[in-house]
Coordinates of C-alpha atoms in Angstrom, one line a residue:
I33 CA -25.0 -96.8 18.9
M34 CA -23.7 -99.9 17.1
V35 CA -20.6 -101.5 18.6
G36 CA -17.7 -103.1 16.7
T37 CA -16.1 -106.1 18.4
G38 CA -13.8 -107.2 15.6
R39 CA -14.2 -107.1 11.8
G40 CA -16.4 -110.2 11.7
A41 CA -18.8 -109.3 14.3
T42 CA -20.9 -106.6 15.9
A43 CA -22.8 -106.3 19.1
G44 CA -26.2 -104.7 19.2
V45 CA -26.6 -104.8 15.4
L46 CA -28.7 -107.3 13.4
I47 CA -27.4 -107.7 9.9
K48 CA -30.1 -109.4 7.6
N49 CA -28.0 -110.4 4.7
A50 CA -24.5 -111.4 3.5
E51 CA -24.1 -108.4 1.2
A52 CA -24.7 -106.0 4.2
L53 CA -22.1 -107.9 6.2
E54 CA -19.7 -107.5 3.5
I55 CA -20.2 -103.9 3.0
F56 CA -19.9 -103.3 6.9
E57 CA -16.6 -105.3 6.8
K58 CA -15.1 -102.6 4.7
V59 CA -16.5 -99.6 6.7
D60 CA -13.5 -97.4 8.2
T61 CA -15.6 -94.2 9.2
L62 CA -18.7 -94.1 11.3
V63 CA -20.8 -90.9 11.3
V64 CA -22.8 -90.6 14.5
D65 CA -25.6 -88.2 15.4
K66 CA -24.9 -86.7 18.8
T67 CA -28.5 -86.3 20.1
G68 CA -30.2 -89.6 20.8
T69 CA -27.3 -91.6 19.7
L70 CA -24.4 -90.7 21.8
T71 CA -26.6 -88.9 24.3
E72 CA -30.0 -90.1 25.8
G73 CA -32.1 -87.7 23.6
R74 CA -33.7 -86.3 26.8
P75 CA -32.3 -83.0 27.3
R76 CA -32.7 -81.1 30.7
L77 CA -32.7 -77.4 31.5
V78 CA -29.6 -76.7 33.7
S79 CA -29.0 -73.0 33.4
V80 CA -31.0 -69.8 33.4
V81 CA -29.1 -66.4 33.4
A82 CA -30.7 -63.2 33.4
A83 CA -29.0 -60.1 31.6
P84 CA -26.8 -58.2 34.1
G85 CA -28.3 -55.6 36.1
G86 CA -31.9 -56.8 35.5
N87 CA -32.1 -54.5 32.3
P88 CA -33.7 -54.6 29.9
E89 CA -36.9 -56.4 31.1
P90 CA -37.8 -59.0 32.3
A91 CA -37.2 -57.2 35.6
N92 CA -38.2 -60.3 37.7
G93 CA -34.9 -62.1 36.9
E94 CA -34.5 -65.7 36.1
D95 CA -38.1 -66.8 36.8
D96 CA -39.6 -64.3 34.5
L97 CA -36.9 -65.1 31.7
L98 CA -37.8 -68.8 31.9
R99 CA -41.5 -68.2 31.9
L100 CA -41.4 -66.2 28.8
A101 CA -39.0 -68.7 27.2
A102 CA -41.1 -71.7 28.1
S103 CA -44.3 -69.8 26.9
L104 CA -42.7 -69.3 23.6
E105 CA -41.4 -72.8 23.4
R106 CA -44.8 -74.4 23.8
G107 CA -45.3 -74.0 20.1
S108 CA -42.1 -75.9 19.2
E109 CA -41.6 -79.6 18.7
H110 CA -37.9 -79.4 19.3
P111 CA -36.5 -81.6 22.1
L112 CA -34.7 -78.5 23.4
A113 CA -38.1 -76.7 23.7
A114 CA -39.5 -79.7 25.8
A115 CA -36.6 -79.3 28.1
I116 CA -37.3 -75.5 28.7
V117 CA -41.1 -76.1 29.2
E118 CA -40.6 -78.9 31.7
G119 CA -38.0 -76.8 33.5
A120 CA -40.5 -74.0 33.9
H121 CA -43.2 -76.5 35.1
E122 CA -40.9 -77.9 37.7
K123 CA -40.4 -74.4 39.2
G124 CA -44.2 -73.9 39.3
L125 CA -44.1 -71.0 36.7
Q126 CA -47.4 -70.1 34.9
V127 CA -46.7 -70.6 31.2
S128 CA -48.8 -68.4 28.7
E129 CA -49.8 -69.0 25.2
A130 CA -47.7 -67.6 22.5
A131 CA -49.0 -65.8 19.4
D132 CA -47.5 -65.4 16.0
F133 CA -45.1 -68.2 16.7
R134 CA -42.4 -68.7 14.0
S135 CA -39.6 -71.3 13.8
E136 CA -36.4 -70.4 12.1
T137 CA -34.6 -73.4 10.9
G138 CA -31.1 -73.6 12.4
K139 CA -31.5 -70.5 14.4
G140 CA -34.4 -70.5 17.0
V141 CA -38.0 -69.4 17.4
R142 CA -40.0 -66.1 17.6
G143 CA -43.3 -65.0 18.8
T144 CA -45.4 -62.8 21.0
V145 CA -46.0 -63.6 24.8
D146 CA -48.4 -61.5 26.8
G147 CA -47.9 -58.8 24.3
R148 CA -44.1 -58.8 24.2
A149 CA -42.0 -59.8 21.4
V150 CA -39.8 -62.7 22.4
A151 CA -37.0 -64.6 20.6
L152 CA -35.1 -67.5 21.7
G153 CA -32.3 -69.0 19.7
N154 CA -28.5 -69.0 18.9
G155 CA -26.2 -66.1 18.0
R156 CA -27.3 -66.1 14.3
L157 CA -30.8 -65.4 15.3
M158 CA -29.7 -62.6 17.6
E159 CA -27.8 -61.2 14.7
D160 CA -30.6 -61.3 12.3
L161 CA -32.6 -59.4 15.0
G162 CA -29.9 -56.8 15.5
V163 CA -29.7 -57.9 19.1
E164 CA -26.4 -57.3 20.9
T165 CA -25.7 -60.2 23.4
G166 CA -23.1 -58.2 25.3
D167 CA -21.6 -59.8 28.3
L168 CA -23.7 -62.8 28.0
A169 CA -21.7 -64.0 25.0
A170 CA -18.8 -64.8 27.3
R171 CA -21.0 -66.6 29.8
A172 CA -22.5 -68.5 26.9
H173 CA -19.1 -69.6 25.6
D174 CA -18.3 -71.0 29.1
L175 CA -21.5 -72.9 29.5
R176 CA -20.9 -74.5 26.0
G177 CA -17.5 -75.5 27.2
E178 CA -19.4 -77.6 29.9
G179 CA -21.3 -79.1 27.0
Q180 CA -24.5 -77.1 27.4
T181 CA -26.6 -76.1 24.4
V182 CA -27.0 -72.3 25.0
M183 CA -30.1 -70.2 23.6
F184 CA -30.3 -66.4 24.0
V185 CA -33.5 -64.9 24.9
A186 CA -34.4 -61.4 23.6
V187 CA -37.5 -59.5 24.7
D188 CA -38.9 -56.5 22.8
G189 CA -35.7 -56.3 20.7
K190 CA -33.2 -56.3 23.5
I191 CA -31.2 -59.1 25.2
A192 CA -32.8 -60.4 28.2
G193 CA -30.8 -63.5 29.2
L194 CA -29.9 -67.1 28.1
V195 CA -30.9 -70.7 28.9
G196 CA -28.6 -73.6 29.0
V197 CA -29.8 -77.3 28.2
A198 CA -27.7 -80.4 28.5
D199 CA -28.5 -83.9 27.1
P200 CA -26.6 -86.5 29.2
V201 CA -24.4 -89.0 27.4
K202 CA -25.6 -92.6 27.5
D203 CA -24.0 -95.0 30.1
S204 CA -23.0 -97.3 27.2
T205 CA -21.5 -94.8 24.7
A206 CA -18.0 -94.5 26.1
E207 CA -17.5 -98.2 26.0
A208 CA -19.1 -98.3 22.6
V209 CA -16.8 -95.7 21.2
K210 CA -13.7 -97.3 22.6
L211 CA -14.5 -100.7 21.0
L212 CA -15.0 -98.9 17.7
R213 CA -11.8 -97.1 18.0
D214 CA -10.0 -100.2 18.8
D215 CA -11.5 -101.7 15.7
D216 CA -9.7 -98.8 13.8
I217 CA -13.1 -97.2 12.8
R218 CA -12.9 -93.4 12.6
I219 CA -15.8 -91.7 14.4
V220 CA -17.2 -88.4 13.2
M221 CA -19.7 -86.9 15.6
L222 CA -22.5 -85.0 13.5
T223 CA -24.5 -82.3 15.3
G224 CA -26.6 -79.2 14.7
D225 CA -25.3 -78.0 18.0
N226 CA -22.6 -75.2 18.4
L227 CA -18.9 -76.2 17.8
V228 CA -17.8 -75.5 21.3
T229 CA -20.6 -77.6 22.8
A230 CA -19.9 -80.3 20.4
R231 CA -16.2 -80.4 21.1
A232 CA -16.9 -80.5 24.9
V233 CA -19.1 -83.7 24.4
A234 CA -16.7 -85.2 22.0
R235 CA -13.7 -84.7 24.3
K236 CA -15.4 -86.5 27.1
L237 CA -15.9 -89.6 24.8
G238 CA -12.4 -89.4 23.0
I239 CA -13.9 -88.5 19.6
D240 CA -11.6 -86.5 17.6
E241 CA -13.7 -85.4 14.6
V242 CA -16.7 -83.3 14.9
E243 CA -19.1 -81.6 12.2
A244 CA -21.2 -79.0 14.2
D245 CA -23.8 -76.4 13.1
V246 CA -25.1 -79.1 10.6
L247 CA -28.7 -78.7 9.6
P248 CA -30.9 -81.8 9.0
D249 CA -30.8 -81.3 5.3
Q250 CA -26.9 -81.1 5.2
K251 CA -26.1 -84.5 6.7
G252 CA -26.0 -86.2 3.2
E253 CA -23.5 -83.4 2.0
V254 CA -21.2 -84.5 5.0
I255 CA -21.5 -88.0 4.1
K256 CA -20.7 -87.4 0.4
R257 CA -17.6 -85.1 1.4
L258 CA -16.2 -87.9 3.7
Q259 CA -16.8 -90.5 0.9
G260 CA -15.0 -87.9 -1.6
E261 CA -11.8 -88.2 0.7
G262 CA -11.9 -92.0 -0.1
R263 CA -13.5 -93.2 3.1
I264 CA -16.0 -96.0 3.4
V265 CA -18.7 -94.5 5.6
A266 CA -21.7 -95.7 7.6
M267 CA -24.0 -93.6 9.8
A268 CA -25.6 -94.4 13.0
E269 CA -28.7 -92.5 14.0

């Protein structure tokens, strides 16, 4: 993240020409991507919760749930997928190959693992599949309040559990945000994550403005809207 240390200077930013410096001097709003900018960009699996009562399958609880989720996520290039797969490997679980893999932008992934239909994603994906999240919805809300990104797991059309992944905030982020705020720059955190999760991270850093549930192709729309409010906007990625 770039750090303002007064209108005439910045730390950690190379400005190559005078015109760019003049433009930066006028910036009053900085839009910042959460993942990889405010955070380390290396998410880790921190929560695995099987559906209450062990029903429906998987009946072997959290390990079976994680194995199915990791098997499905092997076909995904998303950073959260890597965290789930790594978490399964750390537990010594045997990960299978997934067939019929499908990625649903902004929602999650679907496929077949060991002959079973597995889906992993957010509440919107579960709604599309007609899967009721039941008591797990409240648990998911609590975990999001801790800053975790939560994904529900459905097996054979029924809720099976959830997994929670967290991306640690960079050590330098809090100081960088403070310096920018001291320089009267408004910071807007941009993320594709759930609003509750995003606000939990923003609260830790003293960031008041959050744009959550933003798909990659919607970033430009957010910038244009802020510019339409009369703001001079820069973006850090």
